[in-house]
Amino acid sequence: PENVTPISDDNAALVFVRTTLKNLGLSATADGYVDEEGITRIVVKGSDATMLIGHHGDTLDALQYLANLASARKNAKGERDKSRVTIDIEGYRAKREETLRALARRMAAKALKYNKSVMLEPMNPYERRIIHTAVQKINGATSWSEGENAARHVVIGPDPKVKQNRKGGYQNNRRGGRRSYNGGKKSSTA
């Protein structure tokens, strides 16, 4: 990445992640940097690293949560690091983000096509935010979150503020009555 600053080897979050990798006996390495937004990003690579991802990134999210707690603790100088820490393992986050954006586009198209709301599976706040951001870019669609705690999920539906241009289905352009037997053309003998 461009415009980044490497973090020191004594960074609390990096030390925590490296210690965790060592204690689990995984052959993986962790390095970190601070990006242009001030977010501390830790990148884990190695043959065993993917074991830390878990189902839909649940284990990765837990590791990231603990790394944030470690980062927020006071260091030897009595200072706290208040920057947010994100962890990526073998490019998982980027792949998952693209998968979620594609899901948001597909479900928004479905919601608009059928003019009905579509409910997604429960997600963590980070993943819900990606879905909401992707849906904001789709004209005529809107999204909101429902549920509580682990059951909180995104719902995507047609935006009530936007008039829907419905296509497809049978459209009866005639005002009623019977069709003539000559394909709808007026006969010249009438």
Phi, psi and omega in degrees: 000152180269160177053049179239156178241121178299146177267155182286157180294345179263011175299129188301318181293318179294318177299317179300313182295315180297319179296319179297315179300316181295313182294331177277352179072028181271142176269086181210156179239155178229131175227159183216164177206163174253124183277182184294342178268000180085012180271131176280121181245126178248128182249124180251129179226150177149166185294328181264356189300324185296343176298336183275000181281309181078181181291120182051030176080017182299316180292320177299317178298319179295317178298318179296319178300313180294324177295323176294321176296317179297321180293326183281345179289155179290137177275187183299333180273358181083015181259152176249140174265115185262006180284149179284145180246130171239145181240135176236135179244116177050039177073015183300316184300314180298317179295317181294320178300316179295320177299317180292321177297318178296319177299316180299317179296315180297314183289327176294319178297319179295316180298320180288321181297314184263358180055040180224154177284148179238128181262132177263169178293158177301141182220161175283167184302322180300313181289323177298320179298320178297315179299311181301317180296318180294319181291327179302332183277357183256117182295128177093354181245153176218163179219155177207163179255145177226161177092178182227151176051235185290343181265007181290130184219167180263141173241131179246132181211174176292141180284120183294343180279346182251128178289125183280133174263095186278129178238158178091170180078176181279126178245117180268096181279347180275157185273003181119189182085185182261148174281147174282162184278357181256037173078021176091355179278144177285137180279149182279348181271358185286000000 
